[in-house]
PDB file of C-alpha atoms in Angstrom:
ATOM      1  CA  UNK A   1      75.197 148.406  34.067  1.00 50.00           C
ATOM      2  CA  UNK A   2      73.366 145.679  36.109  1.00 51.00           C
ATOM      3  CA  UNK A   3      76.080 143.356  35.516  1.00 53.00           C
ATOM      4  CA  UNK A   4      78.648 146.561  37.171  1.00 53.00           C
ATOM      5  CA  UNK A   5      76.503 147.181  39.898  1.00 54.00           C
ATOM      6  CA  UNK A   6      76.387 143.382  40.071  1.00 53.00           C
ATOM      7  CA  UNK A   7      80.176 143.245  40.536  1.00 53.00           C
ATOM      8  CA  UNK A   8      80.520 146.055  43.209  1.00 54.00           C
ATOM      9  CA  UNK A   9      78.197 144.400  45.420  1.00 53.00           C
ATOM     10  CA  UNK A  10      80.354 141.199  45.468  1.00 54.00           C
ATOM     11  CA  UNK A  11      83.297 143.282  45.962  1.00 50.00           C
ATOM     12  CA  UNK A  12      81.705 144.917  49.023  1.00 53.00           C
ATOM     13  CA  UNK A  13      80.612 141.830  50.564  1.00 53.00           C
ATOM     14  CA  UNK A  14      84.252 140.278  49.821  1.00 50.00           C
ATOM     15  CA  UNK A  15      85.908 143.459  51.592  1.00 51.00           C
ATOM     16  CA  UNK A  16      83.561 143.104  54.421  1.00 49.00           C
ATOM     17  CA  UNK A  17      84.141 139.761  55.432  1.00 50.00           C
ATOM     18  CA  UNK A  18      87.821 140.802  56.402  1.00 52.00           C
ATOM     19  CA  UNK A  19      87.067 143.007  58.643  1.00 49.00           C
ATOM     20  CA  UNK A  20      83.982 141.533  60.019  1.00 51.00           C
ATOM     21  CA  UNK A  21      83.615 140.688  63.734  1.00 53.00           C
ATOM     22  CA  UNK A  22      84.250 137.505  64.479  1.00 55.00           C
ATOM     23  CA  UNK A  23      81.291 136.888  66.458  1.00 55.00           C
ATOM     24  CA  UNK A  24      79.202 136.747  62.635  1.00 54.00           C
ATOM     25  CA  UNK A  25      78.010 133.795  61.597  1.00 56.00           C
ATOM     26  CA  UNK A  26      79.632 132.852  57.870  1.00 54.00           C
ATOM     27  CA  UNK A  27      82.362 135.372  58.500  1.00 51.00           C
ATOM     28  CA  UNK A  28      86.223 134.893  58.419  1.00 53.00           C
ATOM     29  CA  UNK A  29      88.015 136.976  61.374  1.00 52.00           C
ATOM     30  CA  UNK A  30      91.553 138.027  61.755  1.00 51.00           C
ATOM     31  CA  UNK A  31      91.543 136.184  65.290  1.00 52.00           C
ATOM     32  CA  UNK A  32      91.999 132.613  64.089  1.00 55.00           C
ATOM     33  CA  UNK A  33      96.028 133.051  63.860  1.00 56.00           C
ATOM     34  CA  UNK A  34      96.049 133.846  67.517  1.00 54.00           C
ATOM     35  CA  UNK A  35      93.929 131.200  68.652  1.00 58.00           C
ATOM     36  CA  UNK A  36      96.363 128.950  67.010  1.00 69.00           C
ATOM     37  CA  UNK A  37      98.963 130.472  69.046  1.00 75.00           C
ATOM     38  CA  UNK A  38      97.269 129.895  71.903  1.00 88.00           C
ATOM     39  CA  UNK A  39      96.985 125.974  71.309  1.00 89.00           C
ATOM     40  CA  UNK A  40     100.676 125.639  70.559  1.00 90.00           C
ATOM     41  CA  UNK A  41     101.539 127.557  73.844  1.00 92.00           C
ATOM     42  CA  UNK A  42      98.579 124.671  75.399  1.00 92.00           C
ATOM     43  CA  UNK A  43     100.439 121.801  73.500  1.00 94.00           C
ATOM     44  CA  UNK A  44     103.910 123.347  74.587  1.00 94.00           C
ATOM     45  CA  UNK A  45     103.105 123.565  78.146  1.00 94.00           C
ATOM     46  CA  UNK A  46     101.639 119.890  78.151  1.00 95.00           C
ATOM     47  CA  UNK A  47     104.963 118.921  76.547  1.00 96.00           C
ATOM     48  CA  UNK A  48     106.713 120.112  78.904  1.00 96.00           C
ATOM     49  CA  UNK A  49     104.619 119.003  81.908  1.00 96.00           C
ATOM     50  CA  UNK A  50     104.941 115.251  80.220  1.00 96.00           C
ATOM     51  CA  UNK A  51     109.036 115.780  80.030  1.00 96.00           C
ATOM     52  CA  UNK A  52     109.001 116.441  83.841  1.00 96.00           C
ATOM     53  CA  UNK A  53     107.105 113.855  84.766  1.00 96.00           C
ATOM     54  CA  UNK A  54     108.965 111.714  82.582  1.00 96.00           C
ATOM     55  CA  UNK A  55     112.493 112.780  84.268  1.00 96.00           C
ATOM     56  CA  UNK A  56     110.971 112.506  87.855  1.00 96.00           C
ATOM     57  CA  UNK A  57     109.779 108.742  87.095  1.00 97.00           C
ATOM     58  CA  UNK A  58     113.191 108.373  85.681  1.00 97.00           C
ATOM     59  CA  UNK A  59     114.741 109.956  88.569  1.00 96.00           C
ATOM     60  CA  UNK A  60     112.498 107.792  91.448  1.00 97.00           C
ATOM     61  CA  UNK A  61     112.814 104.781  89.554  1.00 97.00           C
ATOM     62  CA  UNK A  62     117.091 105.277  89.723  1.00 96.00           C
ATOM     63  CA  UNK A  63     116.686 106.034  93.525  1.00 97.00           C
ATOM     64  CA  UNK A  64     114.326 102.560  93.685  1.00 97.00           C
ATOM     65  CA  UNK A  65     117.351 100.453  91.789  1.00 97.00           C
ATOM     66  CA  UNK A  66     119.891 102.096  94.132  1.00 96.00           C
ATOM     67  CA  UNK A  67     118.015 101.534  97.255  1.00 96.00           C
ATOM     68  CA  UNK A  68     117.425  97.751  96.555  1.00 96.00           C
ATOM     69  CA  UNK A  69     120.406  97.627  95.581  1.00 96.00           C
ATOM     70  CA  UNK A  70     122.041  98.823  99.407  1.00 94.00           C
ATOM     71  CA  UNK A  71     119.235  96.361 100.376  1.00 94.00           C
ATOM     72  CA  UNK A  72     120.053  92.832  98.900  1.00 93.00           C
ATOM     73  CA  UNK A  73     123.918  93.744 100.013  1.00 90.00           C
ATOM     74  CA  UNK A  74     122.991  94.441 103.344  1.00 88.00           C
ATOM     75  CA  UNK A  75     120.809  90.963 103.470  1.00 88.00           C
ATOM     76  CA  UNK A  76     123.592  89.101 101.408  1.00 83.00           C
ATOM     77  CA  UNK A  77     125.706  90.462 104.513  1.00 81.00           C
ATOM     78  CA  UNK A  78     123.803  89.674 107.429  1.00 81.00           C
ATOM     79  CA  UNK A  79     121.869  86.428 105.918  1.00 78.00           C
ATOM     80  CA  UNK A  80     123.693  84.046 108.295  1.00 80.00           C
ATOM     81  CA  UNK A  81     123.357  86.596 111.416  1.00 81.00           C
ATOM     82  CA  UNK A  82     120.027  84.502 112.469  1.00 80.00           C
ATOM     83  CA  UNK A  83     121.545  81.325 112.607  1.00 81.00           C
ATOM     84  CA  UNK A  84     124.746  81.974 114.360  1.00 84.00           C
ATOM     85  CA  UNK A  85     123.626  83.597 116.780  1.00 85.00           C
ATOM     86  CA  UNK A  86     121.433  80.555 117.447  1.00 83.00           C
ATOM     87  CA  UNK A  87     124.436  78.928 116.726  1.00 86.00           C
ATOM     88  CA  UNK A  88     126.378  80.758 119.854  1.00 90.00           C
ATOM     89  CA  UNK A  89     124.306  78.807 122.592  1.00 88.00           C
ATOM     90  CA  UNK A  90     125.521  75.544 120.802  1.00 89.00           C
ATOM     91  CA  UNK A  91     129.302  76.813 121.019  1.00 90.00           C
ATOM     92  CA  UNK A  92     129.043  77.736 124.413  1.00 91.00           C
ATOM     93  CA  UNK A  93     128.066  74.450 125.433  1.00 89.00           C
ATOM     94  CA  UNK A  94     130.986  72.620 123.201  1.00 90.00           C
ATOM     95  CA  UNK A  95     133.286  75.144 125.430  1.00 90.00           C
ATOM     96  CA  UNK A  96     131.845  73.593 128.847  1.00 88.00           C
ATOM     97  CA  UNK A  97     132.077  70.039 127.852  1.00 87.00           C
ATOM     98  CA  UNK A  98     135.444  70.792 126.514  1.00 87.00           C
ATOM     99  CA  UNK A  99     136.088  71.863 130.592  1.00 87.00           C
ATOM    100  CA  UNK A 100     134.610  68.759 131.449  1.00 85.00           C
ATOM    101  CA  UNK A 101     136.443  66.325 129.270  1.00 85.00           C
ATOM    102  CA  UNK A 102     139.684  67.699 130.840  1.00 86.00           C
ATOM    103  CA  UNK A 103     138.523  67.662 134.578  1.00 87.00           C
ATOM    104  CA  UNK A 104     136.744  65.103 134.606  1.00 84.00           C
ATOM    105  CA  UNK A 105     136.913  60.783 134.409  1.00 84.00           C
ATOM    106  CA  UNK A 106     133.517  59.646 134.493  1.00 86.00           C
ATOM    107  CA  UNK A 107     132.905  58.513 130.893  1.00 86.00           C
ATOM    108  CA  UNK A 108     129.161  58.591 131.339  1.00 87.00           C
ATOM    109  CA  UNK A 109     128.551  61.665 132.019  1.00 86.00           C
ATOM    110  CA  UNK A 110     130.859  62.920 130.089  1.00 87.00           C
ATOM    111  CA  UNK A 111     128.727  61.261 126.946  1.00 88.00           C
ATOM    112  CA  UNK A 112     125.864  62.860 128.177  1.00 89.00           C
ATOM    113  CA  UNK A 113     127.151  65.862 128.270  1.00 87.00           C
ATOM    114  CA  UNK A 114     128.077  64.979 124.886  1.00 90.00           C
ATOM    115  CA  UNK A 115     125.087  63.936 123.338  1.00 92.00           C
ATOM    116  CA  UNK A 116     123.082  66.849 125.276  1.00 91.00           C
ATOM    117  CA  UNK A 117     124.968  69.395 122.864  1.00 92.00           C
ATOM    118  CA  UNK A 118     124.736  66.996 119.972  1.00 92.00           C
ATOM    119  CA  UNK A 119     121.023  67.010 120.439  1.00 93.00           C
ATOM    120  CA  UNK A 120     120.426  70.442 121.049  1.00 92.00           C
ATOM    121  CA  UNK A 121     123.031  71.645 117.823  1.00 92.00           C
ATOM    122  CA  UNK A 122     119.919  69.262 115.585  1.00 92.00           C
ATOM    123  CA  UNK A 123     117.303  71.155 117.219  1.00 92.00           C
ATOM    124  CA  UNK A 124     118.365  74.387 116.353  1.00 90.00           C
ATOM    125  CA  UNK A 125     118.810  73.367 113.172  1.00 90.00           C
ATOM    126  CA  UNK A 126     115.606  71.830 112.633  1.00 91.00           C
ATOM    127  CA  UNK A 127     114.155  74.766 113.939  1.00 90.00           C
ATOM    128  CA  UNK A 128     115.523  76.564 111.342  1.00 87.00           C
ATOM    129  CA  UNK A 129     114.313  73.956 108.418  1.00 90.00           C
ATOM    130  CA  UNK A 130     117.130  71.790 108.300  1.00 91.00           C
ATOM    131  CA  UNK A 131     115.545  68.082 107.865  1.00 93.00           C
ATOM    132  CA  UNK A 132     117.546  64.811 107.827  1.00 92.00           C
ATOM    133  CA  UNK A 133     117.258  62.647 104.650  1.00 93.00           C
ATOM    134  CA  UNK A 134     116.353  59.034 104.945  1.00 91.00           C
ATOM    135  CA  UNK A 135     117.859  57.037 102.974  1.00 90.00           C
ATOM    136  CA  UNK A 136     119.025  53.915 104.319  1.00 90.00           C
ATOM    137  CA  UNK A 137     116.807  50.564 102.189  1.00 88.00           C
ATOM    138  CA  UNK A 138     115.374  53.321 100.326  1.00 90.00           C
ATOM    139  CA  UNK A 139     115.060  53.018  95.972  1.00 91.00           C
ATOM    140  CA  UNK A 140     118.455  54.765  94.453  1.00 91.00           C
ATOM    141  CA  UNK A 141     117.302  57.900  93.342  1.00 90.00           C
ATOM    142  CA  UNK A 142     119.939  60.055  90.960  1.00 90.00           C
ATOM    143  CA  UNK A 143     118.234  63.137  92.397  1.00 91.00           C
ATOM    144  CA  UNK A 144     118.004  62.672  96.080  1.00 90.00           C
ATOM    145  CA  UNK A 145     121.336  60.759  96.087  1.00 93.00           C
ATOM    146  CA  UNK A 146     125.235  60.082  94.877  1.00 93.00           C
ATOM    147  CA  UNK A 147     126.083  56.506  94.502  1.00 93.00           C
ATOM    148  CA  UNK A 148     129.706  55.947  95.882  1.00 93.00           C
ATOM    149  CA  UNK A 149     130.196  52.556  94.888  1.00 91.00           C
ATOM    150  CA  UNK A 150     127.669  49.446  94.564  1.00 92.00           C
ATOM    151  CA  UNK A 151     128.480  46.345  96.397  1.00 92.00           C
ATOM    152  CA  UNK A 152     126.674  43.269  95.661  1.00 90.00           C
ATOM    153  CA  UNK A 153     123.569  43.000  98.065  1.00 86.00           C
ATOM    154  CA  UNK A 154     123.439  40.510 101.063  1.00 84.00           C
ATOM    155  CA  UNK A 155     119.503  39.817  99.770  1.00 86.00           C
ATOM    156  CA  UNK A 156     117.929  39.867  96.460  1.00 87.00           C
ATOM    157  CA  UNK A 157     115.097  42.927  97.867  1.00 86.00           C
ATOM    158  CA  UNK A 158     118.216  44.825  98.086  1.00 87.00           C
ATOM    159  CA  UNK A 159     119.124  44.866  94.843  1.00 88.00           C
ATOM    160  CA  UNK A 160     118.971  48.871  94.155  1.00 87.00           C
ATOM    161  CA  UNK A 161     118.499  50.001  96.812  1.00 91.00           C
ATOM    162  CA  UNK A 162     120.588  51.961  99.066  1.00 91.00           C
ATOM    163  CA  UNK A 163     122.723  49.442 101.482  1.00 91.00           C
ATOM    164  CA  UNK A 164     124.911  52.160 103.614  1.00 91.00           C
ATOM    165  CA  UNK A 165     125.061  55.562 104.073  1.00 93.00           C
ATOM    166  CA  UNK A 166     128.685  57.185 104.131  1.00 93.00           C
ATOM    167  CA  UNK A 167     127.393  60.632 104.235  1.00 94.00           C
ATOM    168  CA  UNK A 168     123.765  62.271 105.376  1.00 93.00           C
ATOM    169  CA  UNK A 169     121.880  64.484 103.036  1.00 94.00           C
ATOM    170  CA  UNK A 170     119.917  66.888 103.976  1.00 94.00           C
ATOM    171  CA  UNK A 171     116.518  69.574 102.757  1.00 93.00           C
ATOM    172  CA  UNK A 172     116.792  73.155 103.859  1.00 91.00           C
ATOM    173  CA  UNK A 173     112.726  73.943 104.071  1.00 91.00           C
ATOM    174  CA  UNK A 174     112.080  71.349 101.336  1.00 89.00           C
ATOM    175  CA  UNK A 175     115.197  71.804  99.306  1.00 92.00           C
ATOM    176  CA  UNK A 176     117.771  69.480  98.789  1.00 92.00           C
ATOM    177  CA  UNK A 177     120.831  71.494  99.821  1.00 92.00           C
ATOM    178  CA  UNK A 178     123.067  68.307 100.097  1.00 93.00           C
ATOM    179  CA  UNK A 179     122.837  65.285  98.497  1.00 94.00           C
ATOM    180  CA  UNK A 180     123.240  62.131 100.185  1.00 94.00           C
ATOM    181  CA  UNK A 181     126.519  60.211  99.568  1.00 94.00           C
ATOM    182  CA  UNK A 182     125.446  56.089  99.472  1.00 94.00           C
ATOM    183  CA  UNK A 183     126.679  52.529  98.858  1.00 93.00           C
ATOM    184  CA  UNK A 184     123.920  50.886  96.758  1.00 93.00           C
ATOM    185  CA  UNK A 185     123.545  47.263  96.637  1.00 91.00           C
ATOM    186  CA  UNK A 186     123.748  45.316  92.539  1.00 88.00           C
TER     187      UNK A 186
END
């Protein structure tokens, strides 16, 4: 009868534990499938909250592309605005020598007039980076320069180097944007 007595007190304790309150220590409770719920809902809201920002950063990072995009065609448009307007000064004065050469005689100052626009069409492009190259008794150089022809050199420290010039090449801030067209001497 122990052993009965034995058994109903397990079964007692086992019954109790269902319906225990959860605040026991050792207990099982009937909340635990809520709280559950609960952390899905938590993890479903973060979810969500991550998709959103996920489409926004999408979404900004489309408008960024777009935007540039209007950008570099507006620049490729208007990249040689700067210099021709620069340039306009320059045509102006080929339009008053033009006047000049058909008024006037005097052959001097006609070729100052002349030179005067010459020399201020290489300022403005030196302002802008445009730099001369020198090549004239210089080494041949495949990079800087394109050999023409070679004619054999009028003195044997020529040999190689570059003899005439038939065309100027010239850096745009440091770059070679033409190469130099050259006679060099064998």
């Amino acid at each position: 009868m122990a052993e009965k007595d034995m058994n109903d007190k397990d079964l007692n304790e086992a019954t109790s534990d269902i319906n225990s309150d959860e605040n026991m220590s050792g207990s099982s409770h009937l909340n635990e499938p809520v709280a559950e719920e609960s952390e899905l809902e938590k993890i479903k809201a973060e979810l969500e909250e991550a998709k959103d920002k996920y489409l926004r950063k999408i979404a900004e990072f489309d408008n960024y592309k777009r935007r540039t995009a209007k950008e570099r065609i507006e620049l490729i448009q208007t990249a040689g605005r700067d210099v021709i307007a620069n340039m306009l000064d320059v045509l102006d004065d080929c339009d008053r020598a033009q006047k000049q050469l058909d008024t006037s005689d005097d052959v001097a100052t006609i070729k100052e007039g002349v030179m005067l626009v010459f020399n201020k069409l290489r300022n403005t492009l030196q302002a802008r980076g445009l730099k001369a190259m020198e090549t004239l008794h210089e080494e041949f150089n495949a990079d800087l320069h394109e050999a023409i022809t070679e004619i054999p050199a009028a003195t044997e420290d020529l040999k190689g180097k570059i003899v005439d010039e038939v065309m100027k090449g010239y850096y745009l801030n440091d770059k070679i944007i033409r190469h130099a067209k050259v006679v060099v001497g064998k």
